[in-house]
PDB file of C-alpha atoms in Angstrom:
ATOM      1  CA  UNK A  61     -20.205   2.272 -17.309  1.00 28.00           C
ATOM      2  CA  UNK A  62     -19.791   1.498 -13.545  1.00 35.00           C
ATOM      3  CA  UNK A  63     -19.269   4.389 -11.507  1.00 39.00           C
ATOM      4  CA  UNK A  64     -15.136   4.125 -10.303  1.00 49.00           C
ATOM      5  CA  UNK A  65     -15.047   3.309  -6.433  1.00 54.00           C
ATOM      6  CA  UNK A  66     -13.998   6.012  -4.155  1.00 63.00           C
ATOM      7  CA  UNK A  67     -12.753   5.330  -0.584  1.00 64.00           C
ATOM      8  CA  UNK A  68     -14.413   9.461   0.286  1.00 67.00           C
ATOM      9  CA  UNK A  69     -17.701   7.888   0.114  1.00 72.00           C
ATOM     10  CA  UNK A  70     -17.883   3.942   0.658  1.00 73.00           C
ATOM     11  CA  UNK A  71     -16.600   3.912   4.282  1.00 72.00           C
ATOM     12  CA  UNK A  72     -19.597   6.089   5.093  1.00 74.00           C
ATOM     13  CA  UNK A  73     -21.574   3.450   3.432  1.00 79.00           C
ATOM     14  CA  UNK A  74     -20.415   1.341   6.350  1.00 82.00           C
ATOM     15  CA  UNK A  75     -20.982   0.139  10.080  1.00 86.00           C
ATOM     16  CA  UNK A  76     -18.638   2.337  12.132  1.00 86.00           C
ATOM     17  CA  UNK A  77     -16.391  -0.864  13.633  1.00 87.00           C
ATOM     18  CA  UNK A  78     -16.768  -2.432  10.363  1.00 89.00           C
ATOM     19  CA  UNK A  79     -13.089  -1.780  10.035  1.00 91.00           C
ATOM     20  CA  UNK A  80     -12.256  -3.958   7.261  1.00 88.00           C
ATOM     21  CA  UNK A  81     -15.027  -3.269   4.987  1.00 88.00           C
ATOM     22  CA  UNK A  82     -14.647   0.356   5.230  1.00 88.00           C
ATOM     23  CA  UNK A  83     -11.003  -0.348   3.666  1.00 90.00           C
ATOM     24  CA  UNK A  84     -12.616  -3.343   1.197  1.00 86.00           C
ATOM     25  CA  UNK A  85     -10.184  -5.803   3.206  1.00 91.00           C
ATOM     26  CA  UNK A  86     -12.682  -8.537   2.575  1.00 89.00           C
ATOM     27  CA  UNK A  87     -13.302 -12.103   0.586  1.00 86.00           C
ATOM     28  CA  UNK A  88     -16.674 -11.828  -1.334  1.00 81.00           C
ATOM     29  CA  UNK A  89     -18.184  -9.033   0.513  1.00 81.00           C
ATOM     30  CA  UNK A  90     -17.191 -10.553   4.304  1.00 87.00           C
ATOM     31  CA  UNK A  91     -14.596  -8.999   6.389  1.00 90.00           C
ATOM     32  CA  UNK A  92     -11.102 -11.024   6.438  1.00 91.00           C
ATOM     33  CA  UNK A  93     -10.671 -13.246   8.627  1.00 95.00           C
ATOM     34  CA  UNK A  94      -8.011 -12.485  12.179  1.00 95.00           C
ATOM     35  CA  UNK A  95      -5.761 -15.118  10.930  1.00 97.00           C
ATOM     36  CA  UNK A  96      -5.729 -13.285   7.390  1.00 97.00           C
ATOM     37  CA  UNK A  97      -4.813 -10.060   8.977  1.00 97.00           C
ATOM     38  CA  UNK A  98      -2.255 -11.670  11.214  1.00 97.00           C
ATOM     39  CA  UNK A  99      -0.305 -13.236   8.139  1.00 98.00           C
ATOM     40  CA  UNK A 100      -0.077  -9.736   7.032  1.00 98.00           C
ATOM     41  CA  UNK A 101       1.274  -8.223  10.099  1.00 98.00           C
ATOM     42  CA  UNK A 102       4.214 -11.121  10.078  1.00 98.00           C
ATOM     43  CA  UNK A 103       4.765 -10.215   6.607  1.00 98.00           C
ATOM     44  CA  UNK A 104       5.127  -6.095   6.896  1.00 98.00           C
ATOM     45  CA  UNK A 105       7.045  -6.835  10.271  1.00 98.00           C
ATOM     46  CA  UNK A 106       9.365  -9.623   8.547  1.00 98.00           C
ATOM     47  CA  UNK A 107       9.816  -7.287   5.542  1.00 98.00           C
ATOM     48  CA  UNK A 108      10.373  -4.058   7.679  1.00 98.00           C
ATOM     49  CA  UNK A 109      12.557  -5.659   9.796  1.00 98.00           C
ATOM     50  CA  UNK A 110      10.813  -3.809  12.607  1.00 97.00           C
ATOM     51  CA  UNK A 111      11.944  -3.294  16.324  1.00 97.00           C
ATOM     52  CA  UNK A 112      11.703  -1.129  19.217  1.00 96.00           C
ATOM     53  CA  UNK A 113      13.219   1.778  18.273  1.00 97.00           C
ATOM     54  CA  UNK A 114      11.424   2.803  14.359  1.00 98.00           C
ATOM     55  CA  UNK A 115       9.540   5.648  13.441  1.00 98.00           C
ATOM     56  CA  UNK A 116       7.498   4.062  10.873  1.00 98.00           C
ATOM     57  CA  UNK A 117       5.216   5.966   8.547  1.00 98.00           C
ATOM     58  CA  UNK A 118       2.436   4.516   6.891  1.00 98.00           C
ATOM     59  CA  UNK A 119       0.744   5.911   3.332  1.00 98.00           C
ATOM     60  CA  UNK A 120      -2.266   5.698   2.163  1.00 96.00           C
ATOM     61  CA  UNK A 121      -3.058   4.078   5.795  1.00 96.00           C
ATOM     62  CA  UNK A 122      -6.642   4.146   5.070  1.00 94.00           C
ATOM     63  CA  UNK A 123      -8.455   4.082   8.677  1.00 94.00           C
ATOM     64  CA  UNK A 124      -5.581   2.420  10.403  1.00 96.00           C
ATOM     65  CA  UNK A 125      -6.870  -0.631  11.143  1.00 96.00           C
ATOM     66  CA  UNK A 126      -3.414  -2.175   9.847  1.00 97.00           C
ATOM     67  CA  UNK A 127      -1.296   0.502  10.931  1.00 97.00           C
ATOM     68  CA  UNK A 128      -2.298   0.016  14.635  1.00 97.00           C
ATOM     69  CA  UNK A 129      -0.707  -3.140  14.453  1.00 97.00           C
ATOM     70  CA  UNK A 130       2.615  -2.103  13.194  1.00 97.00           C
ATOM     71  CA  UNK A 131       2.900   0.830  15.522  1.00 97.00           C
ATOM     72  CA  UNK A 132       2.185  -1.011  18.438  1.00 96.00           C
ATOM     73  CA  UNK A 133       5.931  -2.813  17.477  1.00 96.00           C
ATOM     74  CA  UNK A 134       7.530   0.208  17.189  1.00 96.00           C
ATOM     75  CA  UNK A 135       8.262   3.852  19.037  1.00 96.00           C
ATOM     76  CA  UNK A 136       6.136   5.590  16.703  1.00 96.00           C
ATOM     77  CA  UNK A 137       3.927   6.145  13.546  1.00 97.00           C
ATOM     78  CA  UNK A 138       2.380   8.776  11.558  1.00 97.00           C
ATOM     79  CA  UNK A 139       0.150   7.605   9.026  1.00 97.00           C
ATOM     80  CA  UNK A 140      -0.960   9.779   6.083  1.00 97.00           C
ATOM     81  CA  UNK A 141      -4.320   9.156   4.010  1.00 95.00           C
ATOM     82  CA  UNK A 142      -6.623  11.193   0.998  1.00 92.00           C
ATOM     83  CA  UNK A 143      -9.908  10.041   2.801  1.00 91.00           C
ATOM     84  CA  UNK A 144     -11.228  12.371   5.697  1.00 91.00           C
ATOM     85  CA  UNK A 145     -13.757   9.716   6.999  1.00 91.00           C
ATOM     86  CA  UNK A 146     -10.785   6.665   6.714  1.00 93.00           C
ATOM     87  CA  UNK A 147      -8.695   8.941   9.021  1.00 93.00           C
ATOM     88  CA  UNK A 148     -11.395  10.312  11.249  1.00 93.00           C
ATOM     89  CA  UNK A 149     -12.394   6.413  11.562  1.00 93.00           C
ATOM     90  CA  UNK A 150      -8.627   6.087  12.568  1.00 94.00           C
ATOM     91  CA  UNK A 151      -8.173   9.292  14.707  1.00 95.00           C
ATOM     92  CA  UNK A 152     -11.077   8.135  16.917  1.00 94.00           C
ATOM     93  CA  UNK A 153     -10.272   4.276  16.906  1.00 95.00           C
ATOM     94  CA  UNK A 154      -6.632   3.949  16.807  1.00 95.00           C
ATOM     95  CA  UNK A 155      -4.881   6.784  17.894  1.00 94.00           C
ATOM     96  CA  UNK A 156      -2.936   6.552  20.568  1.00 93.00           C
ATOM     97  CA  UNK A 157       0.632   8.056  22.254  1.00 91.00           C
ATOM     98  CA  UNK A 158       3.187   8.268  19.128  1.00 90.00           C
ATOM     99  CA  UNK A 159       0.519   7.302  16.788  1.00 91.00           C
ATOM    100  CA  UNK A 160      -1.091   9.726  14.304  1.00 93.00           C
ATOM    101  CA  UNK A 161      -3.118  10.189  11.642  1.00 94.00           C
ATOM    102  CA  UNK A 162      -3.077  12.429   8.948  1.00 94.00           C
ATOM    103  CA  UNK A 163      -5.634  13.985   6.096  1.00 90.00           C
ATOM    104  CA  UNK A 164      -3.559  15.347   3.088  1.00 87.00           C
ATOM    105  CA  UNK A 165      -4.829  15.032  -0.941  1.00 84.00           C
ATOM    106  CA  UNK A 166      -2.795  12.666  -1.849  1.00 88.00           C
ATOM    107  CA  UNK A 167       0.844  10.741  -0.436  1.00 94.00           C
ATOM    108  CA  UNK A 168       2.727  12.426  -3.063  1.00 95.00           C
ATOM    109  CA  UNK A 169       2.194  15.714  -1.593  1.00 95.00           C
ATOM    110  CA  UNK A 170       2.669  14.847   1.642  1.00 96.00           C
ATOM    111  CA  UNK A 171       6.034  13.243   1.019  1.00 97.00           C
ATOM    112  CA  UNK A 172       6.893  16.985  -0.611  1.00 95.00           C
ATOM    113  CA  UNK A 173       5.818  19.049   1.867  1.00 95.00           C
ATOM    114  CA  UNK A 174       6.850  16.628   5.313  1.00 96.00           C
ATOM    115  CA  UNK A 175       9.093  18.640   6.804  1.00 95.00           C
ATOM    116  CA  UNK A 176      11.082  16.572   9.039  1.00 96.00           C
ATOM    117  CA  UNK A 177      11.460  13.167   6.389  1.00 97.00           C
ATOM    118  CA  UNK A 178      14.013  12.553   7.812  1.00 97.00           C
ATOM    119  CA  UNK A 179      12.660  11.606  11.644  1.00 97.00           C
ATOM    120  CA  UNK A 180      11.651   8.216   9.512  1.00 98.00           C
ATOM    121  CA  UNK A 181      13.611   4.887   9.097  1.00 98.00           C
ATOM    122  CA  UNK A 182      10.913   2.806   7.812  1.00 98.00           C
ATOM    123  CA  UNK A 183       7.763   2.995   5.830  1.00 98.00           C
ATOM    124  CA  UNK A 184       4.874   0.799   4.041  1.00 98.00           C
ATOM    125  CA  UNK A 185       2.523   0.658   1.244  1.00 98.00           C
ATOM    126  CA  UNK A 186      -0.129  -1.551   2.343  1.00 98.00           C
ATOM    127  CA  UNK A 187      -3.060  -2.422  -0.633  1.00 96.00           C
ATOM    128  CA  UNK A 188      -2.797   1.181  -2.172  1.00 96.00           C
ATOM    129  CA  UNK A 189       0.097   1.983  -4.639  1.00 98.00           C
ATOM    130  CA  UNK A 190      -1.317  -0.167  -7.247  1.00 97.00           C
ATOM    131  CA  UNK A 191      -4.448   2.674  -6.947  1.00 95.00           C
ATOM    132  CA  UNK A 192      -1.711   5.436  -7.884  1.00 96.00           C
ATOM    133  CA  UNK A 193      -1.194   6.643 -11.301  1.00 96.00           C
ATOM    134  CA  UNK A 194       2.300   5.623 -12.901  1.00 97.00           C
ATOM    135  CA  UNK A 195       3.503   8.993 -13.229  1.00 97.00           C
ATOM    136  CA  UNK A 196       2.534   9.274  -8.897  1.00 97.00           C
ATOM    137  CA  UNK A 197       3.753   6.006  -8.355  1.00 98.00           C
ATOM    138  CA  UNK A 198       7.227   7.142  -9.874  1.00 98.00           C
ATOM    139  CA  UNK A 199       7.426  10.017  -8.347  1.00 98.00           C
ATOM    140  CA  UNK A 200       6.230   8.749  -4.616  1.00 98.00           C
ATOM    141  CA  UNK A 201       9.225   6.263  -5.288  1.00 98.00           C
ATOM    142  CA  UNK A 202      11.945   8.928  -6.047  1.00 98.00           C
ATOM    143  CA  UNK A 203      10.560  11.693  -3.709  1.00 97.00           C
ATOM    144  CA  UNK A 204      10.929   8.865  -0.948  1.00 98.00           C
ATOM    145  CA  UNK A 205      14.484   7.945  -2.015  1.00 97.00           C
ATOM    146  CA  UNK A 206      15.925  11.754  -2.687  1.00 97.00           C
ATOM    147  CA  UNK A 207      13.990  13.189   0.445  1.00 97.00           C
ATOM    148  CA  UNK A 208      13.201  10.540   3.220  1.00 98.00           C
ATOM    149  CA  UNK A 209      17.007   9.923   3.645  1.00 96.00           C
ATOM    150  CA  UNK A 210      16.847   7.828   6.717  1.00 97.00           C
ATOM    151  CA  UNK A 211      14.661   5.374   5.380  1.00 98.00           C
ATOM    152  CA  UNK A 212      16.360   1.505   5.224  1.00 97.00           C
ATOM    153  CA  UNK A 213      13.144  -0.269   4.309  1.00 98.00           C
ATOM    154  CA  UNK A 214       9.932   0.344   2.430  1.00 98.00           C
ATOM    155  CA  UNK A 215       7.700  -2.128   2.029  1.00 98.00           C
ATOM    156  CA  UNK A 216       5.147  -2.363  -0.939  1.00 98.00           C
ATOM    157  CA  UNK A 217       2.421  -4.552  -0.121  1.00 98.00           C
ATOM    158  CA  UNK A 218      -0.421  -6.506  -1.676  1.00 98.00           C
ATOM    159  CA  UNK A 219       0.787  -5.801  -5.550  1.00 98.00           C
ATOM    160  CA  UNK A 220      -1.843  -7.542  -8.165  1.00 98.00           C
ATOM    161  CA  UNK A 221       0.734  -9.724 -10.136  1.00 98.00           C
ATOM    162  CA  UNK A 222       0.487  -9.273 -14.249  1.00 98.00           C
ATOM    163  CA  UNK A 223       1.823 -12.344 -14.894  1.00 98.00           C
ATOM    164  CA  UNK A 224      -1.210 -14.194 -12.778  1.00 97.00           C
ATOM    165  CA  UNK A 225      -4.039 -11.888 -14.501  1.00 97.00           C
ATOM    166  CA  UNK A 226      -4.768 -15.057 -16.522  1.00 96.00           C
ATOM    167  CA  UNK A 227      -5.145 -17.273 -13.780  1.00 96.00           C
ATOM    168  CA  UNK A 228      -7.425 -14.689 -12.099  1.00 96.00           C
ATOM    169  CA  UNK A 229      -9.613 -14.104 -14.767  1.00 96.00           C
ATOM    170  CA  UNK A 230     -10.391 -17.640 -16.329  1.00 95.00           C
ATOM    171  CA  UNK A 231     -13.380 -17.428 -14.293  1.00 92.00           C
ATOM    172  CA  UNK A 232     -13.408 -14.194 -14.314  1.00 94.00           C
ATOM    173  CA  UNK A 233     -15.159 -11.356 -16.709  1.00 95.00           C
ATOM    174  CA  UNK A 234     -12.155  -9.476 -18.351  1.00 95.00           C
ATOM    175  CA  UNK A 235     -12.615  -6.356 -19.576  1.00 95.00           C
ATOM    176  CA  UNK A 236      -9.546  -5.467 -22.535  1.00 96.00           C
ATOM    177  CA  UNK A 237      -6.510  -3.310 -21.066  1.00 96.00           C
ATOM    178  CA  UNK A 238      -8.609  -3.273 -17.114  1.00 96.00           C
ATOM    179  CA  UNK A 239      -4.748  -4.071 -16.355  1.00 97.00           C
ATOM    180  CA  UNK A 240      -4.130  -0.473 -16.841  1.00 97.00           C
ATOM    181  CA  UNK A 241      -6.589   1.299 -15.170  1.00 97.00           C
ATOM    182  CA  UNK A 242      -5.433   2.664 -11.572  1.00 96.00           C
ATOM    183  CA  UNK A 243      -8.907   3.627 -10.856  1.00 93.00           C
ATOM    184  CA  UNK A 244      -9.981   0.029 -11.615  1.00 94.00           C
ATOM    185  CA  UNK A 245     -10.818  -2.739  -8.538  1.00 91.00           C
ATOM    186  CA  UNK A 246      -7.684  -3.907  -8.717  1.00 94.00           C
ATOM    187  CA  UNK A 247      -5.622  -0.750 -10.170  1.00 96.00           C
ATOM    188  CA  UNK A 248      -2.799  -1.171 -12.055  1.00 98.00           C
ATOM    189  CA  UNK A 249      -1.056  -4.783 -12.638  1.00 98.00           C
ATOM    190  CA  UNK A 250       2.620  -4.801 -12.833  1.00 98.00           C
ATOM    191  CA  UNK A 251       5.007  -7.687 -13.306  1.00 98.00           C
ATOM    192  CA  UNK A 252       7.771  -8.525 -10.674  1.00 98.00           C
ATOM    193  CA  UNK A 253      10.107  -7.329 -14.016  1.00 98.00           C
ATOM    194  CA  UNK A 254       8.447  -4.067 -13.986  1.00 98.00           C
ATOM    195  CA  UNK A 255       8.378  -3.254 -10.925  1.00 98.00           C
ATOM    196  CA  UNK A 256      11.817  -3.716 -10.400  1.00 98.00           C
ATOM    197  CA  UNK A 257      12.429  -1.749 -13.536  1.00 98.00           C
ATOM    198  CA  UNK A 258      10.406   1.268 -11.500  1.00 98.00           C
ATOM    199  CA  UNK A 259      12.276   0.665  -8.408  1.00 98.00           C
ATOM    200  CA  UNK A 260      15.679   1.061  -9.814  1.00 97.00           C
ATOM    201  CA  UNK A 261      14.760   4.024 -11.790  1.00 97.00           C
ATOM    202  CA  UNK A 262      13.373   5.989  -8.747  1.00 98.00           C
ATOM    203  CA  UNK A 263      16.867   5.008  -6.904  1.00 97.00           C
ATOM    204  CA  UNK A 264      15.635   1.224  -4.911  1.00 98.00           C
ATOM    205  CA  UNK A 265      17.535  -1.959  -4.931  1.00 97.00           C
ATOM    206  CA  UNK A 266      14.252  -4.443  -4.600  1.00 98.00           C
ATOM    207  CA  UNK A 267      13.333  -8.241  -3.137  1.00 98.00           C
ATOM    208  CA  UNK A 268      10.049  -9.818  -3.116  1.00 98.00           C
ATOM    209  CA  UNK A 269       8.131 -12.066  -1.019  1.00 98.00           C
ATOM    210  CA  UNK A 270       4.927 -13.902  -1.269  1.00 97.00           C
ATOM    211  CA  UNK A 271       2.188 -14.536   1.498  1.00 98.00           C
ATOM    212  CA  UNK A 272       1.968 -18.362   2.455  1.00 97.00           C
ATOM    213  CA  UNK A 273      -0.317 -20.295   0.501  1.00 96.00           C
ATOM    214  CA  UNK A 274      -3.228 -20.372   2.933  1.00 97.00           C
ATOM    215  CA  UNK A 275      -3.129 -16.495   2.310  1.00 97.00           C
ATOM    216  CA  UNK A 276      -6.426 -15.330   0.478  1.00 95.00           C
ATOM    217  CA  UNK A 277      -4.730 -13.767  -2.385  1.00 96.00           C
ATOM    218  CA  UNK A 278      -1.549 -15.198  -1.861  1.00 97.00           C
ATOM    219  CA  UNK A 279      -1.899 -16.727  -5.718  1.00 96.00           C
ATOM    220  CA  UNK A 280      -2.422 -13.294  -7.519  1.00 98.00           C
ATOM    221  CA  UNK A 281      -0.316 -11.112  -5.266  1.00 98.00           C
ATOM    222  CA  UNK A 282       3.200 -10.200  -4.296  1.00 98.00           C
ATOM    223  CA  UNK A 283       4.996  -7.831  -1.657  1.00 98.00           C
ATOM    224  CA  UNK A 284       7.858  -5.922  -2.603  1.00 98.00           C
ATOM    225  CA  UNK A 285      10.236  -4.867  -0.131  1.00 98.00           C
ATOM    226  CA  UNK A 286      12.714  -1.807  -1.478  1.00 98.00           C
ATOM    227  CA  UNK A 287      16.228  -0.404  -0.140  1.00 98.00           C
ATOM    228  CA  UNK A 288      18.293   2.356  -1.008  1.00 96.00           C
ATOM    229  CA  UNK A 289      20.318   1.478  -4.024  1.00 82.00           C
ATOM    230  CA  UNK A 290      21.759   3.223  -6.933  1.00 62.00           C
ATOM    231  CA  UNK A 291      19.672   5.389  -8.923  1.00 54.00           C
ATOM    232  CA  UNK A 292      19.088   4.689 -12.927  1.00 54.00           C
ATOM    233  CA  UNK A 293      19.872   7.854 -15.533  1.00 44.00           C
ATOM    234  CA  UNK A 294      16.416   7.882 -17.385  1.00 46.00           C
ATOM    235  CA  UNK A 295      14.616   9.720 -19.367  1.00 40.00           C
ATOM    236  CA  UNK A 296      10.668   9.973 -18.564  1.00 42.00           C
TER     237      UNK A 296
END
């Protein structure tokens, strides 16, 4: 069996400005291109609605190559991250007045213990909640809802879409119920319908958006962008 990838060790495996690599933002092995990157600035922004005057936090921010770019548009930005070479990568690259960059286990404990949730009015998800296991992913969602209670937008970015998994795979090895797996590539593949389903239980009214077409992954993946709305009664 393949050993699982971890982000603790690969971005050690890398060159240190090899920014995008460390964070596997790359088409067949090769860094993204700047016009890839810049589609997905436009898209966070346009979906976060952002401006002058947010406090925008980013999790699982990996070595904030991304979140540089959204907290140059705003007042400030904490980002939060498991990996303690992703986030010393980002603490010596990126950091600058208002921004900062945090170590913690995982995002789920950090949204418990943050202390002042309620300095933020906007967050993101950028390539990382698919990695979460569904029982983190639902509670990340409702800790963010019940705790964060000045937040108007999160956005959700980069989700692998179930309903494309044939598409992706008919040239493709599949391996039976890889769909599943958080720790997979890919991590877990939900449907639009399910996630909306998730997002309504943890307490989120939900939209989504796709990349334009010239996007690398723009056939496979969708953003989700999440408000405060009512919260579902269910049992888990």
């Amino acid at each position: 069996m393949a050993e699982k990838f971890n982000y603790k060790i690969h971005p050690e495996k890398c060159a240190p400005d090899d920014f995008w690599g460390q964070v596997r933002r790359t088409v067949n092995g090769a860094p993204v291109s700047p016009d890839q990157i810049d589609m997905i600035v436009k898209a966070i922004s346009k979906g976060l609605k952002i401006c002058g005057s947010d406090v925008v936090l980013d999790l699982c921010c990996g070595n904030g190559a991304l979140s540089t770019y959204i907290f140059s548009k705003c007042r400030s930005g904490l980002g939060v991250d498991y990996s303690p070479p992703l986030i010393g990568v980002a603490n010596q690259n990126f950091k600058k007045p208002g921004h900062e960059f945090l170590i913690v286990k995982d995002v789920v404990e950090y949204v418990a213990e943050e202390h002042s949730p309620e300095r933020f009015n906007k967050a993101l998800c950028y390539g990382a909640f698919q990695y979460l296991r569904r029982e983190s992913a639902y509670e990340l969602l409702l800790k963010l809802h019940d705790t964060f209670s000045s937040l108007e937008r999160l956005f959700v970015g980069n989700l692998p879409d179930k309903d494309e998994m044939p598409r992706f795979y008919e040239n493709r090895r599949y391996t039976a119920g890889i769909e599943n797996d958080h720790s997979s590539d890919i991590g877990l593949w939900r449907t639009k319908s399910e996630f909306s389903l998730l997002a309504r239980q943890t307490g989120w009214s939900v939209e989504f958006s796709s990349m334009p077409r010239e996007f690398y992954a723009a056939y496979y993946r969708y953003d989700a962008i999440l408000a405060p709305g009512e919260q579902q009664c269910t049992k888990r």
